Coordinates of C-alpha atoms and ligand atoms in Angstrom, one line a residue:
X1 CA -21.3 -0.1 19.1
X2 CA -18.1 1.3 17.5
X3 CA -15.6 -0.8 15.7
X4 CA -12.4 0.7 15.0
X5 CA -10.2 0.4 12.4
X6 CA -6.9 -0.3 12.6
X7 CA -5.2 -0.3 9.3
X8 CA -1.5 -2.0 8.9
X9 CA -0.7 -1.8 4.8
X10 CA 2.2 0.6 5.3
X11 CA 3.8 -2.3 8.1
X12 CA 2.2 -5.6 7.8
X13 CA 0.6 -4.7 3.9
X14 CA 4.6 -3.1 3.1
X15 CA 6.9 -5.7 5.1
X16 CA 5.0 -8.9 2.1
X17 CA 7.6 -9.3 -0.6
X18 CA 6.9 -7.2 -3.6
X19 CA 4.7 -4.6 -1.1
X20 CA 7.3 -2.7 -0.3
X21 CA 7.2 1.9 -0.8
X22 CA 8.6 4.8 -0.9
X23 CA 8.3 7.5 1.6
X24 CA 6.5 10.0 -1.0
X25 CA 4.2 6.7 -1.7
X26 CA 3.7 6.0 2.1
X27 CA 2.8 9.4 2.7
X28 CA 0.3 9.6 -0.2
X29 CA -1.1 6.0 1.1
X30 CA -1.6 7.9 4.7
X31 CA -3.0 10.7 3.4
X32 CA -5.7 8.2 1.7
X33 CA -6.1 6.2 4.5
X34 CA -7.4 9.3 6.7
X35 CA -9.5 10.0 4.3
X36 CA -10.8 6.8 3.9
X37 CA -11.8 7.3 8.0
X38 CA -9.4 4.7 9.3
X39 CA -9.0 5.2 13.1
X40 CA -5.4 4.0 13.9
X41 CA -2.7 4.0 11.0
X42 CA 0.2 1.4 11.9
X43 CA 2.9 3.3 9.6
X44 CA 5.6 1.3 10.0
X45 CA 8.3 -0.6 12.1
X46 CA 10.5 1.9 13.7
X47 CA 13.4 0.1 14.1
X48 CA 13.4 -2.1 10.7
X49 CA 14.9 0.7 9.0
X50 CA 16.0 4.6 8.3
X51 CA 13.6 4.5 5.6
X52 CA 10.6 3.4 7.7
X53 CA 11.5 5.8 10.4
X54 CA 11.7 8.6 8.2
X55 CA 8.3 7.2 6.7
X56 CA 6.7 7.3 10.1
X57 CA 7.9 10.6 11.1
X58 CA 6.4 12.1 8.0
X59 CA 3.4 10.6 8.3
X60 CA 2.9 11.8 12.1
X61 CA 3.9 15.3 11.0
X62 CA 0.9 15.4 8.9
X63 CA -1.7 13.0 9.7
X64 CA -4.2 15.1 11.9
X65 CA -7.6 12.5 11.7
X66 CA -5.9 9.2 13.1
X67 CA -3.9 7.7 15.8
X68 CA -0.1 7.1 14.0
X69 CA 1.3 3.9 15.9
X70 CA 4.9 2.4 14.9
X71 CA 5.7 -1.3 15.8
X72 CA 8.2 -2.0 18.0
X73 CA 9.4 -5.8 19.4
X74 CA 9.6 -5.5 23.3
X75 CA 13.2 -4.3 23.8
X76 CA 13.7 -0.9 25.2
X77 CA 15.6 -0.2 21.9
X78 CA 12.7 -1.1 19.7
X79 CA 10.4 0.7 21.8
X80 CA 12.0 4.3 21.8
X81 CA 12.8 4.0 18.4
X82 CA 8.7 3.8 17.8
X83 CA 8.8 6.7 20.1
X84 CA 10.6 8.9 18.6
X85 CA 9.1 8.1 15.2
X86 CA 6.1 8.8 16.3
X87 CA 6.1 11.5 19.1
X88 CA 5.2 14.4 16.8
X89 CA 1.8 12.7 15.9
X90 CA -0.9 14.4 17.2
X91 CA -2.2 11.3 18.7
X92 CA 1.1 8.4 18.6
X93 CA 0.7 4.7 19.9
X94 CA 3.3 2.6 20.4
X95 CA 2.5 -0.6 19.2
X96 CA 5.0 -3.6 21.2
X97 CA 5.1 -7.3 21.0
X98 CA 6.2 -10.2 22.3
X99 CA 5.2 -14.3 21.4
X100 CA 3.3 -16.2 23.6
X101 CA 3.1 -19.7 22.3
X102 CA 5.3 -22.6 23.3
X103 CA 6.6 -23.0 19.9
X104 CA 7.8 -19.3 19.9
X105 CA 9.3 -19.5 23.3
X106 CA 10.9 -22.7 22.9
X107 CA 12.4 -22.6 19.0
X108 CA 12.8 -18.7 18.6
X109 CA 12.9 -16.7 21.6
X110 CA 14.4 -19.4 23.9
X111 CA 12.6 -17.8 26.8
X112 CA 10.7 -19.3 29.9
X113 CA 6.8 -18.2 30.5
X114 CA 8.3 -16.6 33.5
X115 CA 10.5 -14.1 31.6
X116 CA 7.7 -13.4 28.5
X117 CA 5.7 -12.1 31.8
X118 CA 8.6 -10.2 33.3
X119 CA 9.6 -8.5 29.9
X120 CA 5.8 -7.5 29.4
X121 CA 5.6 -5.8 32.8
X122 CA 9.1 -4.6 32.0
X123 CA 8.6 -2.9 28.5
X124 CA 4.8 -2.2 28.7
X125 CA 5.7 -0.1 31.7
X126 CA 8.6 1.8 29.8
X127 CA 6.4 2.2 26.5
X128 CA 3.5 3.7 28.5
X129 CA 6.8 6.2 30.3
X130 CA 6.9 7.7 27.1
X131 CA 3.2 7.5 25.4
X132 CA 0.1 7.6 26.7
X133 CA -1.2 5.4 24.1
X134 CA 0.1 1.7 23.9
X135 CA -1.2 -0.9 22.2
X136 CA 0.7 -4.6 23.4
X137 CA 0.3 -7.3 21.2
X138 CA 0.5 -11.5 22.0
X139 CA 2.3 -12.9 18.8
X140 CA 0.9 -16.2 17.8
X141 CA -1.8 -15.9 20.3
X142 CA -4.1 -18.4 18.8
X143 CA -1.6 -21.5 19.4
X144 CA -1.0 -20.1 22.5
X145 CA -2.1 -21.9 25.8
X146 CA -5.4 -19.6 26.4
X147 CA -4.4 -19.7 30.6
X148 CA -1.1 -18.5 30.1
X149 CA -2.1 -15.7 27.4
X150 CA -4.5 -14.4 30.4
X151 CA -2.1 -13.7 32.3
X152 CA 0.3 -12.2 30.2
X153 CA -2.7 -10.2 28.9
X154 CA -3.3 -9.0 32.9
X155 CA 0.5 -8.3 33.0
X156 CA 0.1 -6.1 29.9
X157 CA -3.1 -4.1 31.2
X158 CA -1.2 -4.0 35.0
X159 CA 1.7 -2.0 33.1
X160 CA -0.8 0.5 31.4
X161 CA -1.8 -1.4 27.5
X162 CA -4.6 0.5 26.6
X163 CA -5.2 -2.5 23.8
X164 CA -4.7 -5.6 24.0
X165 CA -4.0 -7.1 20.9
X166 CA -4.6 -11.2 20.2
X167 CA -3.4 -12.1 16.6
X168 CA -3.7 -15.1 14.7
X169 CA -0.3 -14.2 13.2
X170 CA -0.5 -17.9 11.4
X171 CA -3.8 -17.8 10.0
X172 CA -4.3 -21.0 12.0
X173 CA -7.6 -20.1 13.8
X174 CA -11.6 -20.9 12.2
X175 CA -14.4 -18.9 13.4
X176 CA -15.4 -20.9 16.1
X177 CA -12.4 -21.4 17.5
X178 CA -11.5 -17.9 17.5
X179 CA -14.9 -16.9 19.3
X180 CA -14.1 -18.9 22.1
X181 CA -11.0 -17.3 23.0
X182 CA -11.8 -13.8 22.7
X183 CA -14.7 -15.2 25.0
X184 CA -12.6 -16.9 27.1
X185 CA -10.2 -13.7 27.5
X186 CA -13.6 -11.3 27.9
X187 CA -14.6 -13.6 30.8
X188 CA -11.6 -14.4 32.4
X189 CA -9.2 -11.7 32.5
X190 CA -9.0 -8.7 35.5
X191 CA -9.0 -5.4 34.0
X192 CA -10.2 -6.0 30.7
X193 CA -13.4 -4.5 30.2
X194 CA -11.6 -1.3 30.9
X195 CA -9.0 -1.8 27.5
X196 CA -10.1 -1.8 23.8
X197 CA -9.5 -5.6 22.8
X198 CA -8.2 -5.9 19.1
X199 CA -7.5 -8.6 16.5
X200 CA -5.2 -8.9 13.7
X201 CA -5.7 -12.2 11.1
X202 CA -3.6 -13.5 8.5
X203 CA -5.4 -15.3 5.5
X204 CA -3.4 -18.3 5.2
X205 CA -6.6 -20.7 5.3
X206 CA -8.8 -17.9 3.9
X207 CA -10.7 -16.9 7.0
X208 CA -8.9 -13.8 8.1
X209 CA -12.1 -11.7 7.5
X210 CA -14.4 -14.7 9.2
X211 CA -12.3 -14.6 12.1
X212 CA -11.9 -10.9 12.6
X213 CA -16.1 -10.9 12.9
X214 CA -16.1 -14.2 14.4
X215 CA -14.2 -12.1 17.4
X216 CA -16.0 -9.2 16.9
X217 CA -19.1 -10.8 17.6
X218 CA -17.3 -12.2 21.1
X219 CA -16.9 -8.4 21.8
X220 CA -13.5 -7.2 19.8
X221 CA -13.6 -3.5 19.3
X222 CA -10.8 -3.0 17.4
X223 CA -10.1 -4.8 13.9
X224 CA -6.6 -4.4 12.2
X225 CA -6.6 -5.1 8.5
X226 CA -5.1 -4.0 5.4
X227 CA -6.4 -2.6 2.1
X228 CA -6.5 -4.5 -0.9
X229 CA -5.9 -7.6 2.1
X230 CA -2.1 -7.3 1.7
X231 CA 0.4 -8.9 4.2
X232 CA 2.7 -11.2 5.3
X233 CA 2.4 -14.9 3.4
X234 CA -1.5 -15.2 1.8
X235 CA -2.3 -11.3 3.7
X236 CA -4.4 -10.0 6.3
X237 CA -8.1 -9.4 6.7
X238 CA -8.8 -7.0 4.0
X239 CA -10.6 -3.8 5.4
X240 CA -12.6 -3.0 2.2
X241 CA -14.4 -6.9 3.0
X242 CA -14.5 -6.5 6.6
X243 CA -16.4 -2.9 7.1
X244 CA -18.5 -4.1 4.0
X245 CA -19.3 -7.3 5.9
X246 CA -20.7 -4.7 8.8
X247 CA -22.5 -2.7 6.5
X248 CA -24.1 -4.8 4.6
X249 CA -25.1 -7.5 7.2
X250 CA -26.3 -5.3 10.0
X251 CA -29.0 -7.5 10.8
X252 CA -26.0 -9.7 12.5
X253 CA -23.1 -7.1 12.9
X254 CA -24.9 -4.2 14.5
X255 CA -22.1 -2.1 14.7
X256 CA -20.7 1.2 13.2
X257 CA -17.1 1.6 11.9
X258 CA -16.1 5.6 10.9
X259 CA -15.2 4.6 7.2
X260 CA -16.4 6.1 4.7
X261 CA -17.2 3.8 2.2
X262 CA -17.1 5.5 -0.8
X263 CA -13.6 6.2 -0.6
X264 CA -13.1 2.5 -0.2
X265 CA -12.1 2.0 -4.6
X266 CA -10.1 5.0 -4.5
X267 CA -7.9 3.4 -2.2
X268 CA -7.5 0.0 -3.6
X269 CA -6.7 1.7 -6.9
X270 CA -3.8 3.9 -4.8
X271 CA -2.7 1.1 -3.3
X272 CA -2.5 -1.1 -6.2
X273 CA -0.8 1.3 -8.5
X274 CA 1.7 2.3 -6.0
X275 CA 2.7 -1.2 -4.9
X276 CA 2.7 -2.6 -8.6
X277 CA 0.0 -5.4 -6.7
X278 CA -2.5 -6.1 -8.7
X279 CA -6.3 -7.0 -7.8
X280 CA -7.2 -10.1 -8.9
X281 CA -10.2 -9.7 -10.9
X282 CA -12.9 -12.1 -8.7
X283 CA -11.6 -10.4 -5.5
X284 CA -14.4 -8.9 -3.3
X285 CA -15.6 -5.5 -3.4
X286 CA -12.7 -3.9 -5.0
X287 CA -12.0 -6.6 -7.9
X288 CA -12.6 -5.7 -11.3
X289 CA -15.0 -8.0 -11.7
X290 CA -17.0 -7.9 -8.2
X291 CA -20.3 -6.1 -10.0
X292 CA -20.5 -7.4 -13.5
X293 CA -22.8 -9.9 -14.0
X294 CA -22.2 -11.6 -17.2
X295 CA -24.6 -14.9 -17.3
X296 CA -27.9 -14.3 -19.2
X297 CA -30.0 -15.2 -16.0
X298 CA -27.9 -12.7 -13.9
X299 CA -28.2 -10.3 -16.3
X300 CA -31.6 -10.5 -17.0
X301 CA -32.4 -10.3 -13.5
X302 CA -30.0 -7.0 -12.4
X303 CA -31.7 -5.7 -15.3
X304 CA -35.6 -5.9 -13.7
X305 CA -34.3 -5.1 -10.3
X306 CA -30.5 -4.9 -9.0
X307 CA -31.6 -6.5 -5.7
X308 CA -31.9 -9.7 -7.7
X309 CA -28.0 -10.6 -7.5
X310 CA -26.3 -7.4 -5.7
X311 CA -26.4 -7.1 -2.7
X312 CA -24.5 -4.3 -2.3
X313 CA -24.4 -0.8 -4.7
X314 CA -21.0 -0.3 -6.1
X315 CA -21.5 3.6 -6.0
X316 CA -21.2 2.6 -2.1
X317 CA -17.7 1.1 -2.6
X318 CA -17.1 4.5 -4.5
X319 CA -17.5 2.6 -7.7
X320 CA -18.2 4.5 -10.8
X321 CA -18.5 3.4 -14.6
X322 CA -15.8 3.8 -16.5
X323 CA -17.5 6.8 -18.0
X324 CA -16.8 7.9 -21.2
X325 CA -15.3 11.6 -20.8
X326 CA -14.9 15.0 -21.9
X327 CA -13.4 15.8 -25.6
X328 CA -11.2 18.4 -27.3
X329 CA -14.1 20.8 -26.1
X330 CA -13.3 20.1 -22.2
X331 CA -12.1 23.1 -20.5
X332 CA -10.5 23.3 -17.6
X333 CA -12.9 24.0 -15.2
X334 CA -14.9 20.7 -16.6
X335 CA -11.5 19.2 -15.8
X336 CA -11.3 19.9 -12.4
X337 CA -14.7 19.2 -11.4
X338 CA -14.4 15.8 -13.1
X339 CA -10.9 15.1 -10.9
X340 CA -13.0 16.4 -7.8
X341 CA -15.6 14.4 -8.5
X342 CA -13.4 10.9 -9.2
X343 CA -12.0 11.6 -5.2
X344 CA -8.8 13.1 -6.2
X345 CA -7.3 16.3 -4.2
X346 CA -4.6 17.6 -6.8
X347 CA -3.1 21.1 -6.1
X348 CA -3.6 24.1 -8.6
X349 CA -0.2 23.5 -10.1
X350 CA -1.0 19.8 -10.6
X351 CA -4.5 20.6 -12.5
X352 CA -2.5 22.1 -15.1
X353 CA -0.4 19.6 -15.8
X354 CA -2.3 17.1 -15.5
X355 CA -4.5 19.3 -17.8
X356 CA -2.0 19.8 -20.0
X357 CA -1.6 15.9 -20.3
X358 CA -5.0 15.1 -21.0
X359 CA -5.1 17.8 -23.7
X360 CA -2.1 16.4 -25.6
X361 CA -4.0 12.8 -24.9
X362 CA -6.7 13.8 -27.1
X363 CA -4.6 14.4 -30.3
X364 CA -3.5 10.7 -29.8
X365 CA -6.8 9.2 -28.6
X366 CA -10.6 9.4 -30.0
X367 CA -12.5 8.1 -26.2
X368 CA -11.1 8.8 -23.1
X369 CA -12.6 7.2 -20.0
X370 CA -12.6 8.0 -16.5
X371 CA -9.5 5.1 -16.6
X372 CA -7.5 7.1 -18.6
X373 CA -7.8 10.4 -16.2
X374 CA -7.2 8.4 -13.3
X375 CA -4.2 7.6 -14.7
X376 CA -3.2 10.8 -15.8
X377 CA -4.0 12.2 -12.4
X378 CA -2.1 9.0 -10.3
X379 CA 1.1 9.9 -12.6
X380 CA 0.7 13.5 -11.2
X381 CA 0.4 13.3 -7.5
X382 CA 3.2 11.1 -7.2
X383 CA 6.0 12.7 -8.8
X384 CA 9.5 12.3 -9.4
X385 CA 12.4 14.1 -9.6
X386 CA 13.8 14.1 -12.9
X387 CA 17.2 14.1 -13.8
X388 CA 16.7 12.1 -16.7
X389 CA 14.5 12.8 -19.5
X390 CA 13.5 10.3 -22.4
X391 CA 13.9 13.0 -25.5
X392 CA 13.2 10.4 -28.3
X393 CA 13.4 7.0 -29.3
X394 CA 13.2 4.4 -32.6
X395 CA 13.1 0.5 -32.3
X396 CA 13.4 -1.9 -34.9
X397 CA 12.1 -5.2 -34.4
X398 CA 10.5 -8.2 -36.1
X399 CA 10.7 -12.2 -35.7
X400 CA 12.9 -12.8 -38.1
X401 CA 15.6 -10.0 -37.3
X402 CA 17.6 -8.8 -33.7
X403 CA 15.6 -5.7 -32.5
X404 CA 17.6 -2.7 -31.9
X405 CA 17.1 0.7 -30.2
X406 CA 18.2 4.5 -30.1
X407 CA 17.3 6.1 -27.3
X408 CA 18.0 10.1 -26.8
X409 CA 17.9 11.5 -23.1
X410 CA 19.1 14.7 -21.9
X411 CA 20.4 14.7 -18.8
X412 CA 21.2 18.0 -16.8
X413 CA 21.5 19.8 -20.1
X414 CA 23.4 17.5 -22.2
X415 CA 21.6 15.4 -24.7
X416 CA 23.5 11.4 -24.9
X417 CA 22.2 9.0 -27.9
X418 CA 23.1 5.3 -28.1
X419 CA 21.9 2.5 -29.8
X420 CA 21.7 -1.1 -28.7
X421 CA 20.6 -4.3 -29.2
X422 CA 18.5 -6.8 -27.0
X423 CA 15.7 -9.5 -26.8
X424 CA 13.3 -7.4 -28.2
X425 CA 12.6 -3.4 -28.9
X426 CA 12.3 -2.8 -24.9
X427 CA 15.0 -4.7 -23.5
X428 CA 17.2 -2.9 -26.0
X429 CA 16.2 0.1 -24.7
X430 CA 16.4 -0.2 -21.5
X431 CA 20.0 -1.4 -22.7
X432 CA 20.6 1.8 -24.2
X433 CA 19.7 3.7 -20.9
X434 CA 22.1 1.5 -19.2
X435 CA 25.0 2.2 -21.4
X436 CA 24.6 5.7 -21.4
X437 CA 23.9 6.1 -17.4
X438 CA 26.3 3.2 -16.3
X439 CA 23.7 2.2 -14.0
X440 CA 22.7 -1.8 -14.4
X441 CA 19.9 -2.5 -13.2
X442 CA 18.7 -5.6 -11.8
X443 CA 15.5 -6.0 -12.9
X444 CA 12.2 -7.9 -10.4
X445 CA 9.3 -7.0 -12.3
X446 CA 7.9 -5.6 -15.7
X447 CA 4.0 -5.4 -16.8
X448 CA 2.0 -3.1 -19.2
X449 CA -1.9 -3.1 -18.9
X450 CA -4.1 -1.2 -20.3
X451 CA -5.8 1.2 -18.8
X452 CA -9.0 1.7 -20.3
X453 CA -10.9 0.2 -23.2
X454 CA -9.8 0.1 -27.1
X455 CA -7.0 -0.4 -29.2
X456 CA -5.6 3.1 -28.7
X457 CA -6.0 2.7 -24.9
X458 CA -3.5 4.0 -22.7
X459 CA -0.4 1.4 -21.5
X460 CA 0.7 1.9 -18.2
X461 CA 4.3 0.3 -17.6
X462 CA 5.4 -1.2 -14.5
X463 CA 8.9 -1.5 -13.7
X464 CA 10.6 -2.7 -10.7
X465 CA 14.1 -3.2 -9.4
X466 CA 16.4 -4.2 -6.5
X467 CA 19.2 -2.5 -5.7
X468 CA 21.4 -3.4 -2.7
X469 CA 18.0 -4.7 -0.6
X470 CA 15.9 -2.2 -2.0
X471 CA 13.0 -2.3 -4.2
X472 CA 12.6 0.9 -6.5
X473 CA 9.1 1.1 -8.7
X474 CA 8.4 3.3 -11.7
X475 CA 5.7 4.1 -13.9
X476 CA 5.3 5.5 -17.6
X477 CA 1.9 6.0 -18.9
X478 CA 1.6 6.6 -22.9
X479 CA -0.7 5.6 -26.0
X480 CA 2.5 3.7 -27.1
X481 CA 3.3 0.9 -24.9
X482 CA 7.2 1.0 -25.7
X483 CA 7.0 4.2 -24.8
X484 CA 5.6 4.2 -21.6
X485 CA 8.1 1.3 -20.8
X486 CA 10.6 3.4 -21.4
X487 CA 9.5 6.4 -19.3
X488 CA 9.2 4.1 -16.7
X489 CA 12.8 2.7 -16.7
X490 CA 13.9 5.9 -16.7
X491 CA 11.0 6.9 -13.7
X492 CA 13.0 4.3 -12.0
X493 CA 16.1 5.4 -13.3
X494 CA 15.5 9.1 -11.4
X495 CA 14.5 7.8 -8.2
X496 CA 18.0 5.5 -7.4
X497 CA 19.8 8.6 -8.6
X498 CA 18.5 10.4 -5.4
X499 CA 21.5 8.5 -3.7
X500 CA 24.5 10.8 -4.4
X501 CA 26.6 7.8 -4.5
X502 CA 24.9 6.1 -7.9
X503 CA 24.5 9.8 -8.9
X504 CA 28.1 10.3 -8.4
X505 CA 29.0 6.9 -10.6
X506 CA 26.4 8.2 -13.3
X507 CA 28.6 11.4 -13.5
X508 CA 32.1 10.0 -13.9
X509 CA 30.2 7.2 -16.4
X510 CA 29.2 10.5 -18.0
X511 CA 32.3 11.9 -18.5
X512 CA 33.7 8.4 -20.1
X513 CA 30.6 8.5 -22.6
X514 CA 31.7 11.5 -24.4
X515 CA 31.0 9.4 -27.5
X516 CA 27.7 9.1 -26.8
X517 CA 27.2 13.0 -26.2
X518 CA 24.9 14.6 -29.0
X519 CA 24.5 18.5 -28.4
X520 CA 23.5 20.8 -25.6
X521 CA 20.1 20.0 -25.0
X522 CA 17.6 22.5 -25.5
Ligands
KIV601 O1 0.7 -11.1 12.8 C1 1.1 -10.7 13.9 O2 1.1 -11.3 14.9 C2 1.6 -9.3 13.9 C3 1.9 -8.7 15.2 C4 3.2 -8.0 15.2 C5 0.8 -7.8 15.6 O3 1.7 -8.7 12.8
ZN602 ZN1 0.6 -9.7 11.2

């Protein structure tokens, strides 16, 4: 039997505070999750925003291996909106909703059963006007009365659902519990053997992923889920735990899911960097620390026979050792194979730079790892346009005086210096930037980690920032962890400057900062 897989980071993953990305980001995360073998991506919520329309449209302009499905609330507004994002996908679902439970009719749609039913018929039937594929969803199913979610669920498949979706949108459910209904709903309802029946659970008691195969085992054929287990409040079933659960236990879960698991680390990792989310280190399958075995005993046992403790082989999860790499004598040709190899798909132009990168890399650093290529690499497919460029920099700091900062960027030809103070070497330079662009920024997040191993390991800075509603990320990746804070500030820095109206400000702020002017840049 097939299981599909129905994955929701860029909507349910994106819409969690701190989750949310960039349409170059999106796309790159779609691209992944196609090649991860994903059946159905969910890329967004129409209607939420221009940016998550424009997200969705891009995605279905390219996305060839899976079913692109937008979400839409069950308003004929909502609905075309998903349409329209979607119609140029090669297959497009149009994923609607509505809440079922007493407690979502009575304190936030202020609705009678009666109309819920009415407006299913009503916008089930006009969603499946425009696209063949619809997928209806019962919000809050789970504290829903299970006779009135049949019938709503026969209303749905009556106005053409192809999948019927029953959530546990308030990770209220337990295994058990959860069996029973989707038995209940298998047994009960008219029509639907002839629909794909789906579930979608949230992690707030930590049993998203128990659930999900609690209702696959009741005869769910569809599981949506999120890499990494992102989502609204504690998440949602993680897909890397759930088709891992299948594969490893097929003794109990005889079932077949099109992923291909050794793309499974390659997408955490994506999804991770380009969300600024980390992995906590002790989390399943994709955690940092889900194959090491560090007590004696352990040890000692992986070492006569891995069976001992694993019971699954990382290389499966597309996990590799953080080989030591290539040196000054690497060619190219090594290089690519070695990118091809680690799962990346980098065009010709972005072999040589990344190239380029890791040549200079070796005059600064004695060992590189497969860490610090990955990073290299990440920094190249996701690029951004620059308008600023960090050209140099000094810092003075110490704990007994006020650290200061010069920072030099050339921007569109014309070199500006400036010097300023702070709370330490990097918040005055990020100071400096600010003077020189005119552009404050209200900072959400900073981190530096280190990439790979040693004390000349790589830093990769983290910045991110709100600006009227909107989150903005950027990276900087050097040997020098100042540095790479800095090029990420400025990373940042480039992206809000794709709005003509802060681009405009950063112009006339130019023209007032004549003091700061060096030279013509070279
Ligand atoms: O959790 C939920 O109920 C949802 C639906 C919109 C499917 O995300
Ligand atoms: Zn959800």
């Amino acid at each position: 039997m097939k299981i599909k897989v129905f994955d929701t980071t860029l909507r349910d993953g994106e819409q969690s505070p701190g989750c949310s990305m960039h349409l170059t980001e999106k796309l790159e995360v779609a691209k992944q999750l196609e090649k991860l073998g994903v059946d159905v991506i969910e890329a967004g919520f129409a209607i939420a925003s221009e940016g998550d329309f424009q997200a969705i449209q891009e995605i279905s302009k390219v996305i060839k291996g899976a079913t692109v499905a937008s979400l839409a609330r069950a308003t004929k507004e909502d609905i075309l909106r998903a349409y329209d994002a979607v119609k140029g996908a090669k297959h497009p679902r149009i994923h609607t909703f509505i809440a079922t439970s007493d407690i979502h009719l009575n304190y936030k749609l202020k609705k009678t059963r009666e109309e819920v039913i009415d407006i299913t018929k009503e916008m089930v039937t006009y969603a499946r006007s425009l696209c063949e594929d619809v997928e209806f969803s019962c919000e809050d199913a789970t504290r829903t009365d299970p006779e009135f979610l049949r019938v709503v669920i026969e209303s749905a498949i009556e106005s053409g659902a192809r999948t019927i979706n029953i959530p546990d949108t308030v990770g209220y459910t337990t295994p058990t519990e959860y069996y029973d209904l989707i038995t209940y709903i298998k047994q009960k309802t008219k029509g639907i053997e002839d629909v794909v029946i789906s579930v979608h659970c949230h992690n707030d008691l930590g049993l998203a992923v128990a659930n999900s195969l609690a209702a696959i085992s009741a005869g769910a054929t569809q599981v949506e889920c999120t890499i990494n287990g992102l989502g609204e409040r504690a998440g949602n079933a993680a897909l890397e735990e759930l088709v891992m659960a299948m594969a490893t236990r097929k003794d109990l879960y005889a079932y077949e899911t099109n992923i291909k698991t050794k793309e499974i680390m390659h997408t955490s990792n994506l999804v991770s960097y380009i969300t600024g989310v980390a992995v906590q280190p002790n989390k399943a399958i994709v955690g940092a620390n889900a194959f090491s075995h560090e007590s004696g005993i352990h040890q000692h046992g992986v070492l006569n026979h891995a069976s001992t403790y694993e019971i699954m082989q990382p290389e499966h999860v597309g996990r590799r050792q953080n080989e030591l790499v290539m040196g000054k004598h690497s060619g190219k040709h090594a290089f690519k194979e070695k990118i091809k190899q680690m799962g990346f798909d980098l065009t010709e132009q972005q072999i040589t730079q990344a190239f380029s990168e890791f040549k200079a890399l070796l005059d600064k650093k004695k060992n590189i790892f497969d860490a610090d290529i990955a990073a290299i690499v990440r920094n190249e497919t996701l690029p951004v346009e620059e308008i600023i460029f960090l050209r140099d920099f000094t810092v003075h700091a110490g704990n007994q005086l006020t650290a200061t900062a010069h920072v030099a960027v050339d921007i569109e030809g014309v070199s500006y210096r400036c010097a300023e103070i702070g709370d330490g070497p990097i918040d005055a330079a990020f100071k400096a930037i600010q003077r020189i662009t005119g552009i404050h920024l209200n900072l959400k997040d900073y981190k530096v980690h280190s990439v790979s191993s040693g004390k000349d390991a790589q830093g990769e800075a983290f910045v991110k920032v709100l600006e009227e509603g909107l989150e903005y990320t950027g990276r900087g990746l050097s040997t020098d962890v100042i540095e790479a804070s800095i090029l990420a500030y400025v990373s940042v820095m480039n992206k809000i400057l794709r709005d003509s109206v802060r681009y405009n400000a950063m112009k006339e702020q130019l023209d007032d900062n004549l003091d700061l002017m060096m030279e013509e840049a070279i």
